[in-house]
Amino acid sequence: DVKVTQSSRYLVKRTGEKVFLECVQDMDHENMFWYRQDPGLGLRLIYFSYDVKMKEKGDIPEGYSVSREKKERFSLILESASTNQTSMYLCASSAGGADTQYFGPGTRLTVL
Amino acid sequence: GENVEQHPSTLSVQEGDSAVIKCTYSDSASNYFPWYKQELGKGPQLIIDIRSNVGEKKDQRIAVTLNKTAKHFSLHITETQPEDSAVYFCAARGSTSNTGKLIFGQGTTLQVKP
């Protein structure tokens, strides 16, 4: 079974803090994705990566950056957290050329 | 840009009834349409998908239909059970995507009452 794990289920940070969200997949997938989930807005793509050290902006990249130094790990970075970044963050992965995305359980981030 | 609209946002049915969730997409070149189910406290999981060369696909109690002309697709759940209660997301793969990038709908919260 594909397993996607995220470093924290719940996280509380202060405005202005630098925040790291980590995601690890164990199936040697080429593609990895970061989404945020907000009520009434569905899943919105922040960034994705189709290879190590490669990244592409999604639909809402402002205020975020990412890092993919190893194939299995994809990190989302909030350089200076703001209250409007309070949300559920979901990581997903998929094999190169395959359609199915496998999601982690999510990290609920609260920025005070 | 590419867009997927999903309705209704909430749906409540009695156990045993059918449930239908509808989505429309904007990119006429989209060719892949998955449905994901998200149970409480979990990430979304693929339950069924359809490609643009097929009009309908069934898997036990769930089915998906696609109308390419009208650019809409629907999820049908028959004989609903309490364990079908979840948030359901439709998605479409944009025509320019070669990395599996999906555009998701807003989600539908389905409640099945025992």
PDB file of C-alpha atoms in Angstrom:
ATOM      1  CA  ASP A   1       0.000   0.000   0.000  1.00  0.00           C
ATOM      2  CA  VAL A   2       1.108   3.500  -0.796  1.00  0.00           C
ATOM      3  CA  LYS A   3       1.780   5.508   2.280  1.00  0.00           C
ATOM      4  CA  VAL A   4       2.013   9.278   2.461  1.00  0.00           C
ATOM      5  CA  THR A   5       2.854  10.671   5.866  1.00  0.00           C
ATOM      6  CA  GLN A   6       2.824  14.231   7.095  1.00  0.00           C
ATOM      7  CA  SER A   7       4.950  15.363   9.996  1.00  0.00           C
ATOM      8  CA  SER A   8       2.167  16.793  12.158  1.00  0.00           C
ATOM      9  CA  ARG A   9      -1.611  16.385  12.397  1.00  0.00           C
ATOM     10  CA  TYR A  10      -2.054  19.676  14.248  1.00  0.00           C
ATOM     11  CA  LEU A  11       0.205  22.708  14.419  1.00  0.00           C
ATOM     12  CA  VAL A  12      -0.218  26.080  16.098  1.00  0.00           C
ATOM     13  CA  LYS A  13       2.118  28.917  15.163  1.00  0.00           C
ATOM     14  CA  ARG A  14       2.395  32.643  15.728  1.00  0.00           C
ATOM     15  CA  THR A  15       2.130  35.317  13.054  1.00  0.00           C
ATOM     16  CA  GLY A  16       5.536  35.924  11.486  1.00  0.00           C
ATOM     17  CA  GLU A  17       6.994  32.537  12.372  1.00  0.00           C
ATOM     18  CA  LYS A  18       8.668  30.381   9.739  1.00  0.00           C
ATOM     19  CA  VAL A  19       6.762  27.124   9.377  1.00  0.00           C
ATOM     20  CA  PHE A  20       7.885  23.850   7.839  1.00  0.00           C
ATOM     21  CA  LEU A  21       5.417  21.157   6.812  1.00  0.00           C
ATOM     22  CA  GLU A  22       7.001  17.866   5.866  1.00  0.00           C
ATOM     23  CA  CYS A  23       5.653  15.133   3.633  1.00  0.00           C
ATOM     24  CA  VAL A  24       7.175  11.724   2.952  1.00  0.00           C
ATOM     25  CA  GLN A  25       6.005   9.022   0.537  1.00  0.00           C
ATOM     26  CA  ASP A  26       7.287   5.470   0.418  1.00  0.00           C
ATOM     27  CA  MET A  27       6.399   4.420  -3.133  1.00  0.00           C
ATOM     28  CA  ASP A  28       9.173   6.045  -5.143  1.00  0.00           C
ATOM     29  CA  HIS A  29       6.678   8.410  -6.786  1.00  0.00           C
ATOM     30  CA  GLU A  30       7.995  11.084  -9.117  1.00  0.00           C
ATOM     31  CA  ASN A  31       5.199  13.613  -8.555  1.00  0.00           C
ATOM     32  CA  MET A  32       4.366  15.297  -5.267  1.00  0.00           C
ATOM     33  CA  PHE A  33       1.801  17.973  -4.507  1.00  0.00           C
ATOM     34  CA  TRP A  34       0.834  20.402  -1.757  1.00  0.00           C
ATOM     35  CA  TYR A  35      -2.781  21.536  -1.453  1.00  0.00           C
ATOM     36  CA  ARG A  36      -4.684  23.610   1.023  1.00  0.00           C
ATOM     37  CA  GLN A  37      -8.273  22.719   1.863  1.00  0.00           C
ATOM     38  CA  ASP A  38     -10.734  25.364   2.962  1.00  0.00           C
ATOM     39  CA  PRO A  39     -14.513  25.017   3.402  1.00  0.00           C
ATOM     40  CA  GLY A  40     -16.369  25.917   0.245  1.00  0.00           C
ATOM     41  CA  LEU A  41     -13.160  26.219  -1.777  1.00  0.00           C
ATOM     42  CA  GLY A  42     -12.203  22.567  -2.155  1.00  0.00           C
ATOM     43  CA  LEU A  43      -8.583  21.620  -2.694  1.00  0.00           C
ATOM     44  CA  ARG A  44      -6.362  24.291  -4.154  1.00  0.00           C
ATOM     45  CA  LEU A  45      -2.908  23.467  -5.461  1.00  0.00           C
ATOM     46  CA  ILE A  46      -0.073  25.446  -3.901  1.00  0.00           C
ATOM     47  CA  TYR A  47       3.004  23.851  -5.497  1.00  0.00           C
ATOM     48  CA  PHE A  48       3.938  20.595  -7.112  1.00  0.00           C
ATOM     49  CA  SER A  49       7.125  18.806  -8.025  1.00  0.00           C
ATOM     50  CA  TYR A  50       7.687  16.248 -10.770  1.00  0.00           C
ATOM     51  CA  ASP A  51      11.270  15.415  -9.915  1.00  0.00           C
ATOM     52  CA  VAL A  52      13.952  16.005  -7.333  1.00  0.00           C
ATOM     53  CA  LYS A  53      14.873  19.685  -7.127  1.00  0.00           C
ATOM     54  CA  MET A  54      12.114  20.532  -9.612  1.00  0.00           C
ATOM     55  CA  LYS A  55       9.076  22.560  -8.620  1.00  0.00           C
ATOM     56  CA  GLU A  56       6.226  24.380 -10.279  1.00  0.00           C
ATOM     57  CA  LYS A  57       3.775  26.904  -8.937  1.00  0.00           C
ATOM     58  CA  GLY A  58       0.201  25.841  -8.536  1.00  0.00           C
ATOM     59  CA  ASP A  59      -2.810  28.104  -8.341  1.00  0.00           C
ATOM     60  CA  ILE A  60      -2.064  29.826  -5.016  1.00  0.00           C
ATOM     61  CA  PRO A  61       1.739  29.915  -4.453  1.00  0.00           C
ATOM     62  CA  GLU A  62       1.909  33.356  -2.843  1.00  0.00           C
ATOM     63  CA  GLY A  63       3.349  33.237   0.653  1.00  0.00           C
ATOM     64  CA  TYR A  64       4.686  29.683   0.227  1.00  0.00           C
ATOM     65  CA  SER A  65       7.824  27.991  -1.005  1.00  0.00           C
ATOM     66  CA  VAL A  66       8.794  24.327  -1.342  1.00  0.00           C
ATOM     67  CA  SER A  67      11.829  22.134  -1.239  1.00  0.00           C
ATOM     68  CA  ARG A  68      12.447  18.710  -2.734  1.00  0.00           C
ATOM     69  CA  GLU A  69      15.978  17.566  -2.029  1.00  0.00           C
ATOM     70  CA  LYS A  70      15.126  13.864  -2.008  1.00  0.00           C
ATOM     71  CA  LYS A  71      12.616  11.978  -4.093  1.00  0.00           C
ATOM     72  CA  GLU A  72      10.571  10.784  -1.138  1.00  0.00           C
ATOM     73  CA  ARG A  73      10.322  14.105   0.698  1.00  0.00           C
ATOM     74  CA  PHE A  74       8.506  17.316  -0.228  1.00  0.00           C
ATOM     75  CA  SER A  75       8.489  20.228   2.192  1.00  0.00           C
ATOM     76  CA  LEU A  76       6.165  23.208   2.264  1.00  0.00           C
ATOM     77  CA  ILE A  77       7.567  26.372   3.819  1.00  0.00           C
ATOM     78  CA  LEU A  78       5.679  29.385   5.074  1.00  0.00           C
ATOM     79  CA  GLU A  79       8.392  32.043   5.264  1.00  0.00           C
ATOM     80  CA  SER A  80       6.378  34.349   7.525  1.00  0.00           C
ATOM     81  CA  ALA A  81       3.109  32.814   8.646  1.00  0.00           C
ATOM     82  CA  SER A  82      -0.012  34.943   8.527  1.00  0.00           C
ATOM     83  CA  THR A  83      -3.492  34.361   9.930  1.00  0.00           C
ATOM     84  CA  ASN A  84      -4.934  33.859   6.447  1.00  0.00           C
ATOM     85  CA  GLN A  85      -2.735  30.787   6.107  1.00  0.00           C
ATOM     86  CA  THR A  86      -4.739  29.020   8.802  1.00  0.00           C
ATOM     87  CA  SER A  87      -5.982  25.964   6.920  1.00  0.00           C
ATOM     88  CA  MET A  88      -5.780  22.221   6.369  1.00  0.00           C
ATOM     89  CA  TYR A  89      -2.715  21.309   4.313  1.00  0.00           C
ATOM     90  CA  LEU A  90      -2.719  18.098   2.302  1.00  0.00           C
ATOM     91  CA  CYS A  91       0.227  16.448   0.627  1.00  0.00           C
ATOM     92  CA  ALA A  92      -0.187  13.960  -2.222  1.00  0.00           C
ATOM     93  CA  SER A  93       1.997  11.907  -4.515  1.00  0.00           C
ATOM     94  CA  SER A  94       1.587  10.072  -7.791  1.00  0.00           C
ATOM     95  CA  ALA A  95       3.743   7.949 -10.027  1.00  0.00           C
ATOM     96  CA  GLY A  96       5.128   9.543 -13.150  1.00  0.00           C
ATOM     97  CA  GLY A  97       2.584   9.231 -15.959  1.00  0.00           C
ATOM     98  CA  ALA A  98      -0.044   7.814 -13.602  1.00  0.00           C
ATOM     99  CA  ASP A  99      -3.272   9.545 -12.702  1.00  0.00           C
ATOM    100  CA  THR A 100      -4.060   8.492  -9.167  1.00  0.00           C
ATOM    101  CA  GLN A 101      -2.926  10.807  -6.404  1.00  0.00           C
ATOM    102  CA  TYR A 102      -2.402   9.378  -2.930  1.00  0.00           C
ATOM    103  CA  PHE A 103      -3.003  11.752  -0.081  1.00  0.00           C
ATOM    104  CA  GLY A 104      -1.587  12.066   3.387  1.00  0.00           C
ATOM    105  CA  PRO A 105      -3.892  12.609   6.386  1.00  0.00           C
ATOM    106  CA  GLY A 106      -3.373  16.367   6.412  1.00  0.00           C
ATOM    107  CA  THR A 107      -1.934  18.950   8.789  1.00  0.00           C
ATOM    108  CA  ARG A 108      -4.316  21.408  10.380  1.00  0.00           C
ATOM    109  CA  LEU A 109      -2.341  24.605  10.805  1.00  0.00           C
ATOM    110  CA  THR A 110      -3.573  27.436  12.997  1.00  0.00           C
ATOM    111  CA  VAL A 111      -1.748  30.768  12.849  1.00  0.00           C
ATOM    112  CA  LEU A 112      -2.496  33.055  15.791  1.00  0.00           C
TER     113      LEU A 112
ATOM    114  CA  GLY B   1      -8.134  29.619 -16.069  1.00  0.00           C
ATOM    115  CA  GLU B   2      -9.352  26.077 -15.733  1.00  0.00           C
ATOM    116  CA  ASN B   3     -12.239  25.661 -13.346  1.00  0.00           C
ATOM    117  CA  VAL B   4     -14.403  22.894 -11.892  1.00  0.00           C
ATOM    118  CA  GLU B   5     -17.748  23.693 -10.293  1.00  0.00           C
ATOM    119  CA  GLN B   6     -19.375  21.150  -7.975  1.00  0.00           C
ATOM    120  CA  HIS B   7     -22.953  20.987  -6.658  1.00  0.00           C
ATOM    121  CA  PRO B   8     -24.524  20.636  -4.202  1.00  0.00           C
ATOM    122  CA  SER B   9     -22.231  21.692  -1.373  1.00  0.00           C
ATOM    123  CA  THR B  10     -24.207  19.559   1.103  1.00  0.00           C
ATOM    124  CA  LEU B  11     -26.500  16.600   0.533  1.00  0.00           C
ATOM    125  CA  SER B  12     -28.549  14.679   3.070  1.00  0.00           C
ATOM    126  CA  VAL B  13     -30.278  11.409   2.152  1.00  0.00           C
ATOM    127  CA  GLN B  14     -31.953   8.542   3.949  1.00  0.00           C
ATOM    128  CA  GLU B  15     -30.155   5.245   4.074  1.00  0.00           C
ATOM    129  CA  GLY B  16     -31.040   3.228   1.004  1.00  0.00           C
ATOM    130  CA  ASP B  17     -31.791   6.249  -1.177  1.00  0.00           C
ATOM    131  CA  SER B  18     -29.623   7.360  -4.090  1.00  0.00           C
ATOM    132  CA  ALA B  19     -27.291  10.357  -4.089  1.00  0.00           C
ATOM    133  CA  VAL B  20     -26.123  12.347  -7.094  1.00  0.00           C
ATOM    134  CA  ILE B  21     -23.311  14.914  -7.166  1.00  0.00           C
ATOM    135  CA  LYS B  22     -22.677  16.994 -10.281  1.00  0.00           C
ATOM    136  CA  CYS B  23     -19.620  18.792 -11.636  1.00  0.00           C
ATOM    137  CA  THR B  24     -18.969  21.004 -14.628  1.00  0.00           C
ATOM    138  CA  TYR B  25     -15.572  21.835 -16.067  1.00  0.00           C
ATOM    139  CA  SER B  26     -14.349  24.672 -18.230  1.00  0.00           C
ATOM    140  CA  ASP B  27     -11.481  23.174 -20.262  1.00  0.00           C
ATOM    141  CA  SER B  28     -13.010  21.272 -23.178  1.00  0.00           C
ATOM    142  CA  ALA B  29      -9.704  19.441 -23.679  1.00  0.00           C
ATOM    143  CA  SER B  30      -9.809  17.852 -20.208  1.00  0.00           C
ATOM    144  CA  ASN B  31      -9.573  14.085 -20.558  1.00  0.00           C
ATOM    145  CA  TYR B  32      -9.569  12.547 -17.095  1.00  0.00           C
ATOM    146  CA  PHE B  33     -12.147  12.920 -14.312  1.00  0.00           C
ATOM    147  CA  PRO B  34     -11.607  11.283 -10.911  1.00  0.00           C
ATOM    148  CA  TRP B  35     -13.768  11.301  -7.807  1.00  0.00           C
ATOM    149  CA  TYR B  36     -12.235  11.322  -4.342  1.00  0.00           C
ATOM    150  CA  LYS B  37     -13.854  10.511  -0.999  1.00  0.00           C
ATOM    151  CA  GLN B  38     -12.582  12.096   2.196  1.00  0.00           C
ATOM    152  CA  GLU B  39     -13.636  10.516   5.465  1.00  0.00           C
ATOM    153  CA  LEU B  40     -13.355  12.398   8.718  1.00  0.00           C
ATOM    154  CA  GLY B  41      -9.749  12.838   9.797  1.00  0.00           C
ATOM    155  CA  LYS B  42      -8.322  11.313   6.641  1.00  0.00           C
ATOM    156  CA  GLY B  43      -6.957  12.456   3.333  1.00  0.00           C
ATOM    157  CA  PRO B  44      -9.013  12.082   0.129  1.00  0.00           C
ATOM    158  CA  GLN B  45      -8.967   8.682  -1.531  1.00  0.00           C
ATOM    159  CA  LEU B  46      -9.791   7.845  -5.143  1.00  0.00           C
ATOM    160  CA  ILE B  47     -13.053   5.913  -5.459  1.00  0.00           C
ATOM    161  CA  ILE B  48     -13.754   5.970  -9.200  1.00  0.00           C
ATOM    162  CA  ASP B  49     -12.565   7.746 -12.319  1.00  0.00           C
ATOM    163  CA  ILE B  50     -13.554   8.104 -15.964  1.00  0.00           C
ATOM    164  CA  ARG B  51     -11.732   9.083 -19.114  1.00  0.00           C
ATOM    165  CA  SER B  52     -13.038  11.182 -21.949  1.00  0.00           C
ATOM    166  CA  ASN B  53     -13.442   8.244 -24.330  1.00  0.00           C
ATOM    167  CA  VAL B  54     -16.048   6.621 -22.051  1.00  0.00           C
ATOM    168  CA  GLY B  55     -19.564   7.809 -21.214  1.00  0.00           C
ATOM    169  CA  GLU B  56     -20.235   5.791 -18.080  1.00  0.00           C
ATOM    170  CA  LYS B  57     -18.389   3.625 -15.601  1.00  0.00           C
ATOM    171  CA  LYS B  58     -19.730   1.522 -12.737  1.00  0.00           C
ATOM    172  CA  ASP B  59     -18.187  -0.077  -9.681  1.00  0.00           C
ATOM    173  CA  GLN B  60     -20.729  -1.830  -7.479  1.00  0.00           C
ATOM    174  CA  ARG B  61     -22.915   0.889  -5.932  1.00  0.00           C
ATOM    175  CA  ILE B  62     -21.116   3.840  -7.462  1.00  0.00           C
ATOM    176  CA  ALA B  63     -21.162   5.066 -11.036  1.00  0.00           C
ATOM    177  CA  VAL B  64     -19.873   8.059 -12.912  1.00  0.00           C
ATOM    178  CA  THR B  65     -21.315   9.533 -16.095  1.00  0.00           C
ATOM    179  CA  LEU B  66     -19.636  11.973 -18.454  1.00  0.00           C
ATOM    180  CA  ASN B  67     -21.234  14.331 -20.962  1.00  0.00           C
ATOM    181  CA  LYS B  68     -18.383  15.834 -22.981  1.00  0.00           C
ATOM    182  CA  THR B  69     -20.652  18.051 -25.054  1.00  0.00           C
ATOM    183  CA  ALA B  70     -22.099  19.719 -21.999  1.00  0.00           C
ATOM    184  CA  LYS B  71     -18.787  19.484 -20.106  1.00  0.00           C
ATOM    185  CA  HIS B  72     -20.255  17.904 -17.032  1.00  0.00           C
ATOM    186  CA  PHE B  73     -19.876  14.676 -15.121  1.00  0.00           C
ATOM    187  CA  SER B  74     -21.761  13.169 -12.200  1.00  0.00           C
ATOM    188  CA  LEU B  75     -21.275  10.702  -9.364  1.00  0.00           C
ATOM    189  CA  HIS B  76     -24.160   8.379  -8.580  1.00  0.00           C
ATOM    190  CA  ILE B  77     -24.319   6.364  -5.366  1.00  0.00           C
ATOM    191  CA  THR B  78     -27.155   3.861  -5.071  1.00  0.00           C
ATOM    192  CA  GLU B  79     -28.447   2.147  -1.937  1.00  0.00           C
ATOM    193  CA  THR B  80     -26.578   4.575   0.271  1.00  0.00           C
ATOM    194  CA  GLN B  81     -25.219   3.386   3.592  1.00  0.00           C
ATOM    195  CA  PRO B  82     -24.081   5.353   6.675  1.00  0.00           C
ATOM    196  CA  GLU B  83     -20.450   4.616   5.779  1.00  0.00           C
ATOM    197  CA  ASP B  84     -20.952   6.589   2.566  1.00  0.00           C
ATOM    198  CA  SER B  85     -21.116   9.733   4.723  1.00  0.00           C
ATOM    199  CA  ALA B  86     -18.050  11.783   3.772  1.00  0.00           C
ATOM    200  CA  VAL B  87     -16.875  14.717   1.699  1.00  0.00           C
ATOM    201  CA  TYR B  88     -16.694  13.975  -2.018  1.00  0.00           C
ATOM    202  CA  PHE B  89     -14.510  15.867  -4.481  1.00  0.00           C
ATOM    203  CA  CYS B  90     -14.649  15.778  -8.245  1.00  0.00           C
ATOM    204  CA  ALA B  91     -11.614  16.776 -10.299  1.00  0.00           C
ATOM    205  CA  ALA B  92     -10.494  17.227 -13.874  1.00  0.00           C
ATOM    206  CA  ARG B  93      -7.088  16.960 -15.432  1.00  0.00           C
ATOM    207  CA  GLY B  94      -6.210  19.998 -17.463  1.00  0.00           C
ATOM    208  CA  SER B  95      -5.226  19.557 -21.080  1.00  0.00           C
ATOM    209  CA  THR B  96      -1.781  21.051 -20.528  1.00  0.00           C
ATOM    210  CA  SER B  97      -0.885  18.741 -17.684  1.00  0.00           C
ATOM    211  CA  ASN B  98       1.710  16.048 -18.147  1.00  0.00           C
ATOM    212  CA  THR B  99       2.427  15.743 -14.457  1.00  0.00           C
ATOM    213  CA  GLY B 100      -0.968  14.610 -13.198  1.00  0.00           C
ATOM    214  CA  LYS B 101      -2.042  18.059 -12.071  1.00  0.00           C
ATOM    215  CA  LEU B 102      -5.744  18.056 -11.147  1.00  0.00           C
ATOM    216  CA  ILE B 103      -8.279  20.841 -10.738  1.00  0.00           C
ATOM    217  CA  PHE B 104     -10.662  20.024  -7.869  1.00  0.00           C
ATOM    218  CA  GLY B 105     -14.243  21.023  -7.264  1.00  0.00           C
ATOM    219  CA  GLN B 106     -15.411  22.659  -4.053  1.00  0.00           C
ATOM    220  CA  GLY B 107     -16.533  19.437  -2.411  1.00  0.00           C
ATOM    221  CA  THR B 108     -19.882  17.949  -1.355  1.00  0.00           C
ATOM    222  CA  THR B 109     -20.600  16.862   2.203  1.00  0.00           C
ATOM    223  CA  LEU B 110     -22.853  13.808   2.008  1.00  0.00           C
ATOM    224  CA  GLN B 111     -24.776  12.754   5.090  1.00  0.00           C
ATOM    225  CA  VAL B 112     -26.592   9.416   5.040  1.00  0.00           C
ATOM    226  CA  LYS B 113     -29.153   9.191   7.810  1.00  0.00           C
ATOM    227  CA  PRO B 114     -29.779   5.713   9.264  1.00  0.00           C
TER     228      PRO B 114
END
